[in-house]
Amino acid sequence: MSSSGYSATSNRQKKLQLQQVLKRDADPYQNQTPFRALERKFKRRVPPPDFSEIIDFQNLDKSPEEYRSRINRVELSEKLYGPLFGSGSEESSARNFGYTVEGFTGFIFISNPFSGRAQRNFIRESLREFTKPPYISNLDTHYVIPSCGAWNLFEQVSKGQLNEASEEYFVPLKLDPTKVKEGKQDAKLIDTSSATAGYQYNGLNEKGETIRNTHLEVLPPHELVKRLRWITFGYQYHWPTKAYIWNEAVCVPPALAELTRAVVGAIDGVKFEGESSWVHNYSKGDYKPEGGVFNFYQPRDSLMGHIDQSEPNLTAPLISYSFGCNGVFLMGGADRNTPPIPVLLRSGDIMAMCGPCRKAFHGVPRIIEDTLPEYLTSLASDLDPDEVQDWPVFASYLTTTRINANVRQVMPI
């Protein structure tokens, strides 16, 4: 108050200040759905979430009681063992059980049935074989991927076989179609409805400047690999329209197809107890692995809640595999108002989404840093002589990476 009794703050200013206080103190998420609330909780960095509040199927006795009381152990119809799992023919080494959770009919969890060596073989093949054309990744949107593949180029650099003086070292960008002039550039247009839509070759404009279809720069292999996020196989998927491209298909990896048929056979006949008893029946003889994706998550990546329902066949189970760092998975219901369950995904874990669960919301809000198991590091005690030489490159990449492979039958029987 001034000596004249006049306030330095007008009524309008006071009103604005009050509005700012109310806006600051209000809960901006008070109307959020239960699914969104849990997503935000596990995405939060400061303060970090309490990861002990998650279902850990390898340590059920340490999982929260509110979830533990709803978990049922179920016998598998066929035991999971053999070369793909890294075990012999002795049934004593097989994984013969999984888990269901009451209230989430169709969700089946199988805790890691793989040996460390089997996981390393799977990861090695995924990165070496499926980052090459004709397999399509997110990198194809902007970059001209070499025939040897992004990962193999990275390995050559890591082993000193390529350096910055090599012509192949930097991966070029695709052309900007808006800047291509007839007769001036070596450009080949691909159908825009295709998963590989774009221009295939890098070029120069009249001033000798590189033509690009993005703000990105040409990249060395180690930077390119860091940007790898997904690789599709089988029927190709057009992300903008969320539809399959029926005239485009890339071979489903044979080992992954065989592995998935084994899992489908194992979960055939699993019973779900609770309010409505339901039995999952889908024969592995009827199951055809026809499409899917490898996802490559880095620590700050997440997959927001969604439903996978683009396939004409929503009866066949969707099978998902995890390798590398741990992740948090949310299994929800038919809408975001159903409170989801948080599940810890460890390396080697398998999930199946069947029946009603195929139309349920789910997502991965968090990758947990510094959780790579010892058997995937360069210090693993069971490395073969050949692995001692080449595994450290993979181990270094995996310290910050979670690899997910999911497989679907796309077409009806």
mmCIF file of C-alpha atoms in Angstrom, residues 109-258:
data_model
loop_
_atom_site.group_PDB
_atom_site.id
_atom_site.type_symbol
_atom_site.label_atom_id
_atom_site.label_comp_id
_atom_site.label_asym_id
_atom_site.label_seq_id
_atom_site.Cartn_x
_atom_site.Cartn_y
_atom_site.Cartn_z
ATOM 1 C CA PHE A 109 2.665 -65.445 -19.681
ATOM 2 C CA ILE A 110 5.560 -67.905 -19.990
ATOM 3 C CA SER A 111 8.640 -67.025 -17.959
ATOM 4 C CA ASN A 112 11.937 -67.338 -19.876
ATOM 5 C CA PRO A 113 12.286 -70.889 -21.279
ATOM 6 C CA PHE A 114 15.506 -70.066 -23.199
ATOM 7 C CA SER A 115 19.131 -70.708 -22.372
ATOM 8 C CA GLY A 116 21.525 -67.763 -22.562
ATOM 9 C CA ARG A 117 23.129 -69.185 -25.705
ATOM 10 C CA ALA A 118 19.737 -69.591 -27.416
ATOM 11 C CA GLN A 119 18.913 -65.964 -26.666
ATOM 12 C CA ARG A 120 22.242 -64.783 -28.051
ATOM 13 C CA ASN A 121 21.670 -66.792 -31.241
ATOM 14 C CA PHE A 122 18.232 -65.233 -31.662
ATOM 15 C CA ILE A 123 19.544 -61.696 -31.120
ATOM 16 C CA ARG A 124 22.516 -62.226 -33.429
ATOM 17 C CA GLU A 125 20.313 -63.452 -36.273
ATOM 18 C CA SER A 126 17.751 -60.689 -35.743
ATOM 19 C CA LEU A 127 20.346 -57.962 -36.131
ATOM 20 C CA ARG A 128 22.508 -59.533 -38.823
ATOM 21 C CA GLU A 129 19.861 -60.996 -41.109
ATOM 22 C CA PHE A 130 16.761 -58.883 -40.740
ATOM 23 C CA THR A 131 18.294 -55.405 -40.961
ATOM 24 C CA LYS A 132 19.086 -56.235 -44.625
ATOM 25 C CA PRO A 133 16.825 -55.650 -47.623
ATOM 26 C CA PRO A 134 14.226 -56.836 -48.493
ATOM 27 C CA TYR A 135 13.242 -56.546 -44.828
ATOM 28 C CA ILE A 136 11.929 -53.027 -44.171
ATOM 29 C CA SER A 137 12.726 -50.867 -41.150
ATOM 30 C CA ASN A 138 11.962 -47.346 -39.991
ATOM 31 C CA LEU A 139 15.363 -46.361 -41.425
ATOM 32 C CA ASP A 140 14.096 -47.007 -44.958
ATOM 33 C CA THR A 141 11.919 -43.910 -44.711
ATOM 34 C CA HIS A 142 14.909 -41.605 -45.028
ATOM 35 C CA TYR A 143 18.010 -43.687 -45.753
ATOM 36 C CA VAL A 144 19.273 -45.848 -48.610
ATOM 37 C CA ILE A 145 20.095 -49.013 -46.659
ATOM 38 C CA PRO A 146 23.055 -50.933 -48.151
ATOM 39 C CA SER A 147 22.546 -54.503 -49.338
ATOM 40 C CA CYS A 148 24.656 -55.834 -46.451
ATOM 41 C CA GLY A 149 22.268 -54.214 -43.957
ATOM 42 C CA ALA A 150 22.664 -51.504 -41.333
ATOM 43 C CA TRP A 151 23.911 -53.826 -38.582
ATOM 44 C CA ASN A 152 26.495 -55.636 -40.690
ATOM 45 C CA LEU A 153 27.872 -52.283 -41.824
ATOM 46 C CA PHE A 154 28.146 -51.300 -38.165
ATOM 47 C CA GLU A 155 29.962 -54.567 -37.361
ATOM 48 C CA GLN A 156 32.476 -53.952 -40.161
ATOM 49 C CA VAL A 157 33.280 -50.547 -38.690
ATOM 50 C CA SER A 158 33.544 -51.991 -35.176
ATOM 51 C CA LYS A 159 36.036 -54.583 -36.423
ATOM 52 C CA GLY A 160 38.129 -51.966 -38.231
ATOM 53 C CA GLN A 161 37.188 -53.224 -41.695
ATOM 54 C CA LEU A 162 35.705 -49.827 -42.644
ATOM 55 C CA ASN A 163 36.567 -46.274 -41.649
ATOM 56 C CA GLU A 164 35.573 -42.730 -42.588
ATOM 57 C CA ALA A 165 37.712 -42.898 -45.703
ATOM 58 C CA SER A 166 35.668 -45.826 -47.042
ATOM 59 C CA GLU A 167 33.023 -45.028 -49.628
ATOM 60 C CA GLU A 168 30.438 -47.183 -47.812
ATOM 61 C CA TYR A 169 31.010 -45.590 -44.396
ATOM 62 C CA PHE A 170 28.313 -42.899 -44.563
ATOM 63 C CA VAL A 171 24.752 -44.032 -45.321
ATOM 64 C CA PRO A 172 23.122 -41.655 -47.842
ATOM 65 C CA LEU A 173 19.711 -40.088 -47.594
ATOM 66 C CA LYS A 174 16.896 -40.469 -50.082
ATOM 67 C CA LEU A 175 15.949 -37.711 -52.480
ATOM 68 C CA ASP A 176 13.500 -34.923 -51.789
ATOM 69 C CA PRO A 177 10.824 -35.470 -54.455
ATOM 70 C CA THR A 178 9.846 -31.795 -54.356
ATOM 71 C CA LYS A 179 13.335 -30.795 -55.507
ATOM 72 C CA VAL A 180 13.863 -33.355 -58.223
ATOM 73 C CA LYS A 181 13.861 -31.814 -61.721
ATOM 74 C CA GLU A 182 13.174 -33.897 -64.782
ATOM 75 C CA GLY A 183 16.378 -35.068 -66.387
ATOM 76 C CA LYS A 184 18.528 -33.647 -63.597
ATOM 77 C CA GLN A 185 18.573 -36.453 -61.021
ATOM 78 C CA ASP A 186 18.900 -40.210 -60.937
ATOM 79 C CA ALA A 187 15.644 -40.852 -59.097
ATOM 80 C CA LYS A 188 13.217 -43.752 -59.085
ATOM 81 C CA LEU A 189 9.760 -43.153 -57.642
ATOM 82 C CA ILE A 190 8.149 -45.962 -55.677
ATOM 83 C CA ASP A 191 4.365 -46.322 -55.354
ATOM 84 C CA THR A 192 3.281 -44.116 -52.436
ATOM 85 C CA SER A 193 0.944 -46.842 -51.157
ATOM 86 C CA SER A 194 3.940 -49.096 -50.636
ATOM 87 C CA ALA A 195 5.725 -49.721 -47.356
ATOM 88 C CA THR A 196 8.902 -48.683 -49.158
ATOM 89 C CA ALA A 197 7.440 -45.478 -50.581
ATOM 90 C CA GLY A 198 9.984 -42.822 -51.432
ATOM 91 C CA TYR A 199 12.900 -42.097 -53.684
ATOM 92 C CA GLN A 200 15.680 -44.614 -53.809
ATOM 93 C CA TYR A 201 18.818 -42.614 -54.534
ATOM 94 C CA ASN A 202 20.650 -39.682 -53.081
ATOM 95 C CA GLY A 203 21.615 -36.872 -55.453
ATOM 96 C CA LEU A 204 22.832 -33.317 -55.931
ATOM 97 C CA ASN A 205 21.020 -30.217 -57.059
ATOM 98 C CA GLU A 206 22.321 -27.719 -59.636
ATOM 99 C CA LYS A 207 24.529 -26.092 -56.990
ATOM 100 C CA GLY A 208 26.125 -29.413 -56.061
ATOM 101 C CA GLU A 209 24.248 -29.548 -52.738
ATOM 102 C CA THR A 210 22.881 -32.819 -51.425
ATOM 103 C CA ILE A 211 19.157 -33.219 -52.012
ATOM 104 C CA ARG A 212 17.378 -34.596 -48.955
ATOM 105 C CA ASN A 213 13.793 -35.443 -48.082
ATOM 106 C CA THR A 214 14.390 -34.722 -44.412
ATOM 107 C CA HIS A 215 16.224 -32.422 -42.022
ATOM 108 C CA LEU A 216 18.406 -35.404 -41.065
ATOM 109 C CA GLU A 217 22.061 -35.716 -42.064
ATOM 110 C CA VAL A 218 23.921 -38.599 -43.619
ATOM 111 C CA LEU A 219 25.067 -40.866 -40.809
ATOM 112 C CA PRO A 220 27.948 -43.174 -39.937
ATOM 113 C CA PRO A 221 26.897 -46.760 -39.128
ATOM 114 C CA HIS A 222 27.103 -46.449 -35.322
ATOM 115 C CA GLU A 223 24.691 -43.506 -35.363
ATOM 116 C CA LEU A 224 22.351 -45.210 -37.813
ATOM 117 C CA VAL A 225 22.033 -48.334 -35.651
ATOM 118 C CA LYS A 226 21.037 -46.185 -32.663
ATOM 119 C CA ARG A 227 18.031 -44.993 -34.673
ATOM 120 C CA LEU A 228 16.772 -48.457 -35.568
ATOM 121 C CA ARG A 229 13.288 -48.851 -34.072
ATOM 122 C CA TRP A 230 11.420 -51.520 -36.029
ATOM 123 C CA ILE A 231 11.669 -54.126 -38.785
ATOM 124 C CA THR A 232 8.575 -55.664 -40.393
ATOM 125 C CA PHE A 233 8.284 -59.140 -41.870
ATOM 126 C CA GLY A 234 5.569 -61.176 -43.567
ATOM 127 C CA TYR A 235 2.711 -59.082 -44.895
ATOM 128 C CA GLN A 236 3.906 -55.484 -44.880
ATOM 129 C CA TYR A 237 2.080 -52.885 -42.822
ATOM 130 C CA HIS A 238 1.341 -49.300 -43.832
ATOM 131 C CA TRP A 239 1.669 -47.387 -40.560
ATOM 132 C CA PRO A 240 -0.136 -44.150 -41.571
ATOM 133 C CA THR A 241 -3.322 -46.001 -42.550
ATOM 134 C CA LYS A 242 -2.879 -48.917 -40.111
ATOM 135 C CA ALA A 243 -3.581 -51.386 -42.886
ATOM 136 C CA TYR A 244 -1.771 -54.319 -44.441
ATOM 137 C CA ILE A 245 -0.403 -54.109 -47.983
ATOM 138 C CA TRP A 246 -1.646 -57.371 -49.431
ATOM 139 C CA ASN A 247 0.573 -57.419 -52.512
ATOM 140 C CA GLU A 248 3.761 -57.027 -50.469
ATOM 141 C CA ALA A 249 5.203 -59.704 -48.250
ATOM 142 C CA VAL A 250 8.672 -60.497 -46.943
ATOM 143 C CA CYS A 251 9.565 -63.964 -45.689
ATOM 144 C CA VAL A 252 8.742 -64.647 -42.043
ATOM 145 C CA PRO A 253 12.049 -65.737 -40.431
ATOM 146 C CA PRO A 254 11.872 -69.581 -40.531
ATOM 147 C CA ALA A 255 13.324 -70.117 -37.039
ATOM 148 C CA LEU A 256 10.914 -67.557 -35.563
ATOM 149 C CA ALA A 257 8.001 -69.229 -37.357
ATOM 150 C CA GLU A 258 9.008 -72.651 -35.985
#
